[in-house]
GROMACS .gro file of C-alpha atoms in nm:
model
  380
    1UNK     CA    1   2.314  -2.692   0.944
    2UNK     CA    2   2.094  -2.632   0.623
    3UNK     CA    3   2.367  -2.803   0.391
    4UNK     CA    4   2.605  -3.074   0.400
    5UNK     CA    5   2.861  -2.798   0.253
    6UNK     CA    6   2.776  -2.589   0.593
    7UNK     CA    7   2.821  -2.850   0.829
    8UNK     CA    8   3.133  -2.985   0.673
    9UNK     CA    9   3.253  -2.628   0.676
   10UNK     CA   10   3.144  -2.635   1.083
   11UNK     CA   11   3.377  -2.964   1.169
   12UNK     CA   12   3.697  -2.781   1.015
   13UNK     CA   13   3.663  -2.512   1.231
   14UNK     CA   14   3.893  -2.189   1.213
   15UNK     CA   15   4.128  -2.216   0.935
   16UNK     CA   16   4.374  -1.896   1.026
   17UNK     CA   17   4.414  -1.649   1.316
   18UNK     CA   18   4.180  -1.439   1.193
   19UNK     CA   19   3.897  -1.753   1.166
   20UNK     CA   20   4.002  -1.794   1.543
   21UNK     CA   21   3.921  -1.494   1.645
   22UNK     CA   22   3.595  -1.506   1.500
   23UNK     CA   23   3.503  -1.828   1.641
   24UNK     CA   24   3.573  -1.764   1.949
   25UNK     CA   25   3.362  -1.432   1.955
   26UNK     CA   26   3.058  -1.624   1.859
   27UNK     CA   27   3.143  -1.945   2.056
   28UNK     CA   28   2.829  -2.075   2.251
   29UNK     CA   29   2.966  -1.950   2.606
   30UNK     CA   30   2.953  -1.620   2.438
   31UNK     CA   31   2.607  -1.651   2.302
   32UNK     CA   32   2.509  -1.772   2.619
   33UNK     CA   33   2.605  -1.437   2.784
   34UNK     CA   34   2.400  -1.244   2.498
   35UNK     CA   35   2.069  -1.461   2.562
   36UNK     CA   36   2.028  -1.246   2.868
   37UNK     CA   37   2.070  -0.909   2.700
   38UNK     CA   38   1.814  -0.759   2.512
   39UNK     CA   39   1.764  -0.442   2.403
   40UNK     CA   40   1.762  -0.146   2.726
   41UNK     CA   41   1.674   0.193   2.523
   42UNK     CA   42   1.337   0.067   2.316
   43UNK     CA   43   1.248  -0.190   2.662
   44UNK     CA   44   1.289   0.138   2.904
   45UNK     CA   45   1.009   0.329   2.674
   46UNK     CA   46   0.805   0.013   2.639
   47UNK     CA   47   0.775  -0.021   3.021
   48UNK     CA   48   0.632   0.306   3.000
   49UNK     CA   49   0.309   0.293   2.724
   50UNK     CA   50   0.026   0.064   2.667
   51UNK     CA   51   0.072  -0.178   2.373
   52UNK     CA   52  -0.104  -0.083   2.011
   53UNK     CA   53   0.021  -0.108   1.672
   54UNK     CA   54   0.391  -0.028   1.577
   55UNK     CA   55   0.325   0.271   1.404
   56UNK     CA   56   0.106   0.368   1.730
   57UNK     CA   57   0.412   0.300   1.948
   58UNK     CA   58   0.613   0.524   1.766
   59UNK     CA   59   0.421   0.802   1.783
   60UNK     CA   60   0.336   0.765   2.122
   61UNK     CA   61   0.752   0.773   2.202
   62UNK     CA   62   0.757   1.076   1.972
   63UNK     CA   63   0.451   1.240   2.189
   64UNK     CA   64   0.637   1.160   2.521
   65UNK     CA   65   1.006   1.247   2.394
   66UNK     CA   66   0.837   1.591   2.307
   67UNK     CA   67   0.645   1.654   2.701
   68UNK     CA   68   0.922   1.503   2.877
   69UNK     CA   69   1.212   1.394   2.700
   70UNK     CA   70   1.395   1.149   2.947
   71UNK     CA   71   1.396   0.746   2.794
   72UNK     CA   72   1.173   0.831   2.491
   73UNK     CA   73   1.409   1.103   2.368
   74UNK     CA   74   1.709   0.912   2.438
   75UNK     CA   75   1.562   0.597   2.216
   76UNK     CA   76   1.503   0.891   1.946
   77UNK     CA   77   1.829   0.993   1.930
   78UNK     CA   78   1.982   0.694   1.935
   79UNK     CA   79   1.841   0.588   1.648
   80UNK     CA   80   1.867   0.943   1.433
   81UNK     CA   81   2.223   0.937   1.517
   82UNK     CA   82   2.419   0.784   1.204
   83UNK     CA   83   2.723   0.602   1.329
   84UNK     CA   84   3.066   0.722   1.163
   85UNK     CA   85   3.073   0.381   0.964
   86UNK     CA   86   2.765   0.482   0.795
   87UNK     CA   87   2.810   0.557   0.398
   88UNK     CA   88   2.440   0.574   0.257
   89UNK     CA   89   2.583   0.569  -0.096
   90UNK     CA   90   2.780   0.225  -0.021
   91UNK     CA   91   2.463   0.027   0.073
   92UNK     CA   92   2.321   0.226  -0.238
   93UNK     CA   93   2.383  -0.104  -0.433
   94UNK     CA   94   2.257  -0.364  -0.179
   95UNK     CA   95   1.930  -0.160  -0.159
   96UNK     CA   96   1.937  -0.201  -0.520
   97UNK     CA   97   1.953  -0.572  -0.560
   98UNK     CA   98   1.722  -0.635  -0.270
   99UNK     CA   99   1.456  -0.432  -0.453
  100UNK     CA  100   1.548  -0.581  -0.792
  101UNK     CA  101   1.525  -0.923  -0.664
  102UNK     CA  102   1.202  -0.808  -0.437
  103UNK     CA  103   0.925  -1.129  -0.504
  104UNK     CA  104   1.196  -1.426  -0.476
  105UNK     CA  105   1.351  -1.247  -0.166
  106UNK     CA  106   1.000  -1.322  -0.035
  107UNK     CA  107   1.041  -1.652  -0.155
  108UNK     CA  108   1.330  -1.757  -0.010
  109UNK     CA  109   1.233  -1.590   0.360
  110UNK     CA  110   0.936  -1.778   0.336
  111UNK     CA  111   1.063  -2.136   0.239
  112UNK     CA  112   1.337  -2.129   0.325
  113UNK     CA  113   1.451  -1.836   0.658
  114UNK     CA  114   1.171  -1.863   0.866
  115UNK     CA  115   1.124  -2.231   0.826
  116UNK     CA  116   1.503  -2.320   0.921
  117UNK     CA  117   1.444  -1.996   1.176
  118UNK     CA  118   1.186  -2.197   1.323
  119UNK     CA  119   1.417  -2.538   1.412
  120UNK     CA  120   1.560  -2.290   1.638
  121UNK     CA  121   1.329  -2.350   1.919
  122UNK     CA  122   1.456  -2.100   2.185
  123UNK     CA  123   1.346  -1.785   1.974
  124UNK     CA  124   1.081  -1.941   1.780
  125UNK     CA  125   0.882  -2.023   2.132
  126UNK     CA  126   0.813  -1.643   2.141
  127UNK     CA  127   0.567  -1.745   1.880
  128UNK     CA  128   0.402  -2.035   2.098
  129UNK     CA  129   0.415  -1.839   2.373
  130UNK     CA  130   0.228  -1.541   2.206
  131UNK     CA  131  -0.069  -1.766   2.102
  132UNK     CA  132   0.064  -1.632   1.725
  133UNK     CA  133   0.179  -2.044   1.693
  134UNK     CA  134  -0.124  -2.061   1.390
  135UNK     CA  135  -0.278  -1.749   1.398
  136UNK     CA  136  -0.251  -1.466   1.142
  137UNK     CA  137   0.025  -1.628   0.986
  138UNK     CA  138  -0.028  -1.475   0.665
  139UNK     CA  139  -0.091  -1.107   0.799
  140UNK     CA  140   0.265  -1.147   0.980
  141UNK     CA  141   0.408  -1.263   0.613
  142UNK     CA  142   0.276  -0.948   0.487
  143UNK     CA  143   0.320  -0.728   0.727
  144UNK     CA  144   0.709  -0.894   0.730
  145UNK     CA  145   0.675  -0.784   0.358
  146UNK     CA  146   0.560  -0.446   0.427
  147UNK     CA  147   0.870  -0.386   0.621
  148UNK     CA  148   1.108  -0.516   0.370
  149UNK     CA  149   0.971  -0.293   0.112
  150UNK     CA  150   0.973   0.012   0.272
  151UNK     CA  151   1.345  -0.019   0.345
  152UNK     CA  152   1.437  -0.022   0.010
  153UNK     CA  153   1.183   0.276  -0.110
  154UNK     CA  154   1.367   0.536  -0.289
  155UNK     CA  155   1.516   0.673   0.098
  156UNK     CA  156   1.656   0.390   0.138
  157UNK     CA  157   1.740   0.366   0.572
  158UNK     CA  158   1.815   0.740   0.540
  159UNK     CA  159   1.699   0.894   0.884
  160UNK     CA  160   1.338   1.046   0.792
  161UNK     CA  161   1.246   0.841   0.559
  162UNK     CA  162   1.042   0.578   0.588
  163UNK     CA  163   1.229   0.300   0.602
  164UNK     CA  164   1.406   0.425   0.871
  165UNK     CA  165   1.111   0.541   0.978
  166UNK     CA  166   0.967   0.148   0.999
  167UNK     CA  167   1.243  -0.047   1.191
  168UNK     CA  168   1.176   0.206   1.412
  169UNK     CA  169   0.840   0.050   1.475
  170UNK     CA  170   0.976  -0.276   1.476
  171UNK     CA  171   1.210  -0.233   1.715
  172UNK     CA  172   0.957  -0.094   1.907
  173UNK     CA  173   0.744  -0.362   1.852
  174UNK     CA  174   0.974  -0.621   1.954
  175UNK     CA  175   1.004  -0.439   2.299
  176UNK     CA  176   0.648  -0.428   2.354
  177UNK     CA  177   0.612  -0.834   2.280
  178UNK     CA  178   0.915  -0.862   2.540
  179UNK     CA  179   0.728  -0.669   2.769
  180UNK     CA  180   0.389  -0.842   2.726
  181UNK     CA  181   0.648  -1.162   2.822
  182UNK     CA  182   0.789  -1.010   3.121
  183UNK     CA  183   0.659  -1.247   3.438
  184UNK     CA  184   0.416  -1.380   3.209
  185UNK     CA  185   0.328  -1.769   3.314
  186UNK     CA  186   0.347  -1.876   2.964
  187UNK     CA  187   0.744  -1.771   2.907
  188UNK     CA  188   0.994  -1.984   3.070
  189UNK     CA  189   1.304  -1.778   3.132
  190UNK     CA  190   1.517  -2.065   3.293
  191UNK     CA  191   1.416  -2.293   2.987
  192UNK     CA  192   1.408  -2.054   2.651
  193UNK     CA  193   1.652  -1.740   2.805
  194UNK     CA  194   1.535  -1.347   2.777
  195UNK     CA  195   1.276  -1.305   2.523
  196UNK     CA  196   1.408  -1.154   2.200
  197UNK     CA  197   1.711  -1.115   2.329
  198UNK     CA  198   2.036  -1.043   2.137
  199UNK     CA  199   2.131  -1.382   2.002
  200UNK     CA  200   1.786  -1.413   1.876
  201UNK     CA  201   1.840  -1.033   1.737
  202UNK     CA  202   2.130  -1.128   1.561
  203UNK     CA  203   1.971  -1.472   1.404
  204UNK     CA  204   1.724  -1.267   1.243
  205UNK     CA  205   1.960  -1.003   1.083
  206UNK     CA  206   2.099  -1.335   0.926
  207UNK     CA  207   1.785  -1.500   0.817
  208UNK     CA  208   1.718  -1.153   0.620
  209UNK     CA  209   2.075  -1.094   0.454
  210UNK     CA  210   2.296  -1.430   0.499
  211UNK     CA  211   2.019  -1.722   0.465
  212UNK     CA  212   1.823  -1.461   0.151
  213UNK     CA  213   2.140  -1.424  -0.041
  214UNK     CA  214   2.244  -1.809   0.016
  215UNK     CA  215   1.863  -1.888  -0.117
  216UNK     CA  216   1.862  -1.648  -0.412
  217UNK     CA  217   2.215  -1.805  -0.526
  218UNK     CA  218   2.072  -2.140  -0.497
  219UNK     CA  219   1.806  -1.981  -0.688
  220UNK     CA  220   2.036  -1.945  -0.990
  221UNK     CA  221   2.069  -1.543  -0.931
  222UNK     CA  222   2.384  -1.444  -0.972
  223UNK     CA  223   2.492  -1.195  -0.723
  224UNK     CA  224   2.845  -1.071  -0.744
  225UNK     CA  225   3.101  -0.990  -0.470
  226UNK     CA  226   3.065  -0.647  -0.453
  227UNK     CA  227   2.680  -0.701  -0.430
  228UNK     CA  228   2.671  -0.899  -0.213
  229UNK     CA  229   2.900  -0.697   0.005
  230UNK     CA  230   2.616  -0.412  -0.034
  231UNK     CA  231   2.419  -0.610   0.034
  232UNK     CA  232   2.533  -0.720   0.418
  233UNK     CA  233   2.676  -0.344   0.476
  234UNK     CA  234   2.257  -0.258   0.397
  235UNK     CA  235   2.172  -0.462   0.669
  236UNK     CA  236   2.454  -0.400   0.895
  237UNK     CA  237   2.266  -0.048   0.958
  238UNK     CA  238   1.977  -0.216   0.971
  239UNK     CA  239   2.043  -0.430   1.228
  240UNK     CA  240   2.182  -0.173   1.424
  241UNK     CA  241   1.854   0.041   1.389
  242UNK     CA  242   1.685  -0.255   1.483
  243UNK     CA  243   1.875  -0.257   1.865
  244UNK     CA  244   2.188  -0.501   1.745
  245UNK     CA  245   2.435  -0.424   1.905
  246UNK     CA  246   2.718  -0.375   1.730
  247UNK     CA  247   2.950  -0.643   1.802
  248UNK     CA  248   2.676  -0.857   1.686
  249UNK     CA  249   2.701  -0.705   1.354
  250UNK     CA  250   2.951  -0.839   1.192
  251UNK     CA  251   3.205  -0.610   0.942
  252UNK     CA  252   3.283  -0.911   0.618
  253UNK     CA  253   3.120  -1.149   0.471
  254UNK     CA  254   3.384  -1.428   0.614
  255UNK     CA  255   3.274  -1.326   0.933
  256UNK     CA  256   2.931  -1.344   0.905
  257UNK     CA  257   2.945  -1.697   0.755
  258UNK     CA  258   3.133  -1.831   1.055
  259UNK     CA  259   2.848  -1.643   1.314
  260UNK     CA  260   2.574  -1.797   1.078
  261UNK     CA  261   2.774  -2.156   1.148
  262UNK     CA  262   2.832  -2.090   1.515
  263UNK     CA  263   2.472  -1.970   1.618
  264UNK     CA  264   2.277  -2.240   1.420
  265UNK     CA  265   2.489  -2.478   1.574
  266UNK     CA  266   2.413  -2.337   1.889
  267UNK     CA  267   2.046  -2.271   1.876
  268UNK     CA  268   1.930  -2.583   1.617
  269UNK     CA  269   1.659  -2.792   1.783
  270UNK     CA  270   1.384  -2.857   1.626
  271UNK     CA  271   1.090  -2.977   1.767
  272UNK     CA  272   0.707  -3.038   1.697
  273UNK     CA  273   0.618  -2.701   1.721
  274UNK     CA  274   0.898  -2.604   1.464
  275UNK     CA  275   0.740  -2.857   1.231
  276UNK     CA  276   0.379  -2.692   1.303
  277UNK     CA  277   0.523  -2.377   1.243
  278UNK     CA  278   0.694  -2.430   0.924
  279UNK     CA  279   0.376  -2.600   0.763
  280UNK     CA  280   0.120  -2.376   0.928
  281UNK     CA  281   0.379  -2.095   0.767
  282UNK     CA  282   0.332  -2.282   0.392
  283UNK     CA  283   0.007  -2.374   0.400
  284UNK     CA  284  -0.132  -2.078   0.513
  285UNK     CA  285   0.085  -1.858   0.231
  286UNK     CA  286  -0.055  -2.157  -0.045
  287UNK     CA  287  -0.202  -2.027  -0.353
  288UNK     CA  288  -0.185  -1.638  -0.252
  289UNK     CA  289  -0.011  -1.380  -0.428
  290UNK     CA  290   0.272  -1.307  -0.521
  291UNK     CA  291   0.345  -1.684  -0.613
  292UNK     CA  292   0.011  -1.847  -0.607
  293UNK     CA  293   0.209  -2.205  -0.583
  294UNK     CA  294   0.078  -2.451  -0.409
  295UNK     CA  295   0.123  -2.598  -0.068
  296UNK     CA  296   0.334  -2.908  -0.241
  297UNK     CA  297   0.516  -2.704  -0.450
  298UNK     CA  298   0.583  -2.436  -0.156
  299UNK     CA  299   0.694  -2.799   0.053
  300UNK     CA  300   0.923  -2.824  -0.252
  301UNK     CA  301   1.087  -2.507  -0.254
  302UNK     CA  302   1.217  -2.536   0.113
  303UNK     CA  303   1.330  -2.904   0.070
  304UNK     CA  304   1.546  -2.739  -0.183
  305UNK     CA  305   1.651  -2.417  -0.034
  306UNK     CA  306   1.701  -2.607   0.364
  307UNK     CA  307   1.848  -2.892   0.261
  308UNK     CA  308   1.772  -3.274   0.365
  309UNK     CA  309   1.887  -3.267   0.682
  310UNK     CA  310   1.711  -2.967   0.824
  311UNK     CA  311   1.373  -3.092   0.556
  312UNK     CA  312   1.410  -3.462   0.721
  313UNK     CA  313   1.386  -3.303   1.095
  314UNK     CA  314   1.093  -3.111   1.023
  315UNK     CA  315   0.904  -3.390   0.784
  316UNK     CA  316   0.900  -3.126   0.516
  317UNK     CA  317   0.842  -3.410   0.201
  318UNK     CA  318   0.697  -3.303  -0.168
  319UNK     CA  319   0.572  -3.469  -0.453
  320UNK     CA  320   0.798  -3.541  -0.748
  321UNK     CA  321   0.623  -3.377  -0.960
  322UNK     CA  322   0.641  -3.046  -0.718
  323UNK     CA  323   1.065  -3.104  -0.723
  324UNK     CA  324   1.050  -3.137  -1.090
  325UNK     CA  325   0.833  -2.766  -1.121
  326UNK     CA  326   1.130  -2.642  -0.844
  327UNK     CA  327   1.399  -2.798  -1.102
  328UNK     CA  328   1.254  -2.575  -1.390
  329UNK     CA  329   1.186  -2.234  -1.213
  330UNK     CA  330   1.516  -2.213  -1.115
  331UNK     CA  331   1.647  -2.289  -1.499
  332UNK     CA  332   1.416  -1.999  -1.590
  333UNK     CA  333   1.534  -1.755  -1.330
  334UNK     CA  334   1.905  -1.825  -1.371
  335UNK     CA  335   1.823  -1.751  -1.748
  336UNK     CA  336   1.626  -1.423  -1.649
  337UNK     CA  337   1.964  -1.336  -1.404
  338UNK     CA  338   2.170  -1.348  -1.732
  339UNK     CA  339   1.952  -1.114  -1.947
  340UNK     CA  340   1.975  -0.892  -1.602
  341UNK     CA  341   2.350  -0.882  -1.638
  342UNK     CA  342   2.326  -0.803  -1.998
  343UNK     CA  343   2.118  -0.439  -1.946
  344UNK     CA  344   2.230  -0.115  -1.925
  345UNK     CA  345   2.180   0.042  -1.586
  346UNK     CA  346   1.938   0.295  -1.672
  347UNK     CA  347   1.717  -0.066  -1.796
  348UNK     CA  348   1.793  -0.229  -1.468
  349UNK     CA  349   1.695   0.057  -1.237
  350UNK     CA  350   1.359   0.054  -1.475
  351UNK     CA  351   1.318  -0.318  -1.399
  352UNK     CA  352   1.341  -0.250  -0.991
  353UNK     CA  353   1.107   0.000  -1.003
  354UNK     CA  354   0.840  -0.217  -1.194
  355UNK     CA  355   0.920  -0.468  -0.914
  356UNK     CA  356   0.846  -0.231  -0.617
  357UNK     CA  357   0.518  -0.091  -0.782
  358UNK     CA  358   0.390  -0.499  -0.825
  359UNK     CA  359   0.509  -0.561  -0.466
  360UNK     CA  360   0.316  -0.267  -0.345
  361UNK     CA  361   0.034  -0.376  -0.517
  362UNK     CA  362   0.042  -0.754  -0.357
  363UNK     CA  363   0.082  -0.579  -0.049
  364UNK     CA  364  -0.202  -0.344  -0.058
  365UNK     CA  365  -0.419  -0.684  -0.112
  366UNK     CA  366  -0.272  -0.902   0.098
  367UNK     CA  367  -0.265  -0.671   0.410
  368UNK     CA  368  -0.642  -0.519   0.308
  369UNK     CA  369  -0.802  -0.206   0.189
  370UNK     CA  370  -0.812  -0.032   0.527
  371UNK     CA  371  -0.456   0.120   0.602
  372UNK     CA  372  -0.568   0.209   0.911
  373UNK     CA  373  -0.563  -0.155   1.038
  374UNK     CA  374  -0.197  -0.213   0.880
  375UNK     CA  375   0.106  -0.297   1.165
  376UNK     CA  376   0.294  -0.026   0.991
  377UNK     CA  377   0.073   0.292   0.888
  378UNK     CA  378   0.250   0.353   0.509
  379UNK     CA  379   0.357   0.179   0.238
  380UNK     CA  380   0.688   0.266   0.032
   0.00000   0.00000   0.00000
């Protein structure tokens, strides 16, 4: 648990038949069943093409689906087909805020997601067992970054744009690293379950929409119910373009908190790789843009945002100094969330685009001149 709040909230348990309900639909026997699905349409066409870059495997599906149809066009029109609980202009707002709150999203995936992601040792081994334990870490930041912004470019997850366009990539993606995994020495089904399979799926959904939003409120960003509600529907399609499946994605807020308690109660165990992780992670991402903080300050910001507990377990410690600078950037950005509140929209919708254009520009830099050698081949 990343909070003494969370944990406490844990050892009550359900507290009415709906809560029940819920629990038991994410209990750990449950889980256990989904750690040996993963994903059948995007694995199918993975089985089927040699490994390249996401945007690469993409287009080779589209070539394929085009000669023969069969498991490439079925993956295609999966994902074009916009399930009835779709309403674009809903998740309107969550795309929004994400984009409006675009660099200390970053932030808070950084110190505080992935490194509480990673004292989940099942999924994080795919990592370890992908040689990527140390290597490239701050390419994969970016290129996490690079996704992130294109989903909230002006199409939003609208099917053709791209967005869309990029989980499509990433799902793809994921398959190939499953296959790459598939009877490969270094994996150990019996030990760490399927590779990427649906629990781990599902974890990640949460680290980008139920650990961000917890982190940005701790943050001093004040996010409002009906944002916030946006904001989860926003990812609920993402998820599902991702290869969720959908009673993984869950439909309130209240639900989502109790399958955030339930599978980081089931999966927590860190370990010395999720310690080398987590600092390779920091260190590596010290002093670049968009924060150019340093490593102790970074160490700072994800004491804070984890919590003691999850900090203690992976020896995450910082200077006082460092919690002090932590103390008085979030005084300044709940001050800066105020003056938000207080503009009109057409002001606010002025502010998120000056966001995106700096992000874009971080991103250009950070992933390098040559678009050709990006993960994904465009940038919102």
């Amino acid at each position: 648990m990343a909070t003494p709040q969370e944990l406490a909230r844990f050892q009550r348990g359900p507290q009415n038949p709906q809560e029940r309900v819920w629990w038991d639909r994410y209990s750990h026997k449950n889980l256990d069943r989904w750690r040996q699905i993963q994903d059948p349409l995007a694995d199918r066409c993975a089985a089927q093409i040699k490994f390249t870059r996401p945007s690469g495997l993409l287009e080779e599906v589209e070539r394929r689906a085009a000669s023969e149809g069969g498991d490439f066009q079925a993956f295609l029109d999966h994902c074009h087909a916009v399930p009835h609980w779709v309403d674009f202009e809903e998740m309107e707002l969550g795309r929004r805020m994400y984009r409006r709150n675009g660099a200390l999203q970053g932030l808070v995936l950084m110190c505080s997601s992935l490194v509480e992601g990673y004292a989940h040792n099942k999924p994080s081994q795919v990592l370890v067992a992908t040689g990527r334990l140390q290597k490239d870490v701050s390419r994969r930041i970016y290129e996490t970054g690079q996704m992130l912004h294109n989903i909230v470019g002006d199409d939003g997850l609208r099917p053709g744009g791209l967005g869309h366009r990029t989980l499509m990539e990433v799902r793809l993606l994921h398959a190939a690293v499953r296959q790459f995994l598939r009877n490969n020495p270094r994996w150990d089904v019996e030990k760490y379950d399927m590779p990427i399979n649906q629990e781990d799926m599902a974890g990640t959904i949460l680290e980008f929409d139920f650990m961000v939003v917890r982190g940005l409120k701790r943050l001093g960003v004040n996010i409002s119910r009906r944002e916030h509600e946006s904001m989860h529907y926003f990812w609920r399609y993402a998820g599902y373009l991702l290869g969720v499946d959908e009673s993984l994605l869950t439909t309130t807020l209240e639900e989502q908190e109790i399958m955030a308690l339930q599978l980081t109660s089931h999966l927590y165990d860190p370990t010395p790789d999720s310690e080398s992780l987590a600092k390779a992670l920091l260190k590596d991402m010290s002093n670049k843009a968009p924060f150019n903080l340093s490593y102790d300050v970074l160490l700072a910001f994800s004491r804070y945002l984890i919590g003691d507990k999850v900090a203690d377990d992976l020896n995450i410690y910082s200077s006082v100094s460092a919690g002090t600078a932590v103390r008085v950037v979030k005084t300044a950005i709940r001050a800066a969330s105020f003056g938000m509140r207080m503009l009109p929209d057409p002001a606010k919708r002025a502010v998120e685009g000056l966001n995106h254009t700096l992000g874009r520009r971080t991103l250009q830099a950070g992933l390098g001149g040559n678009p050709a050698r990006w993960g994904f081949k465009a940038l919102a």
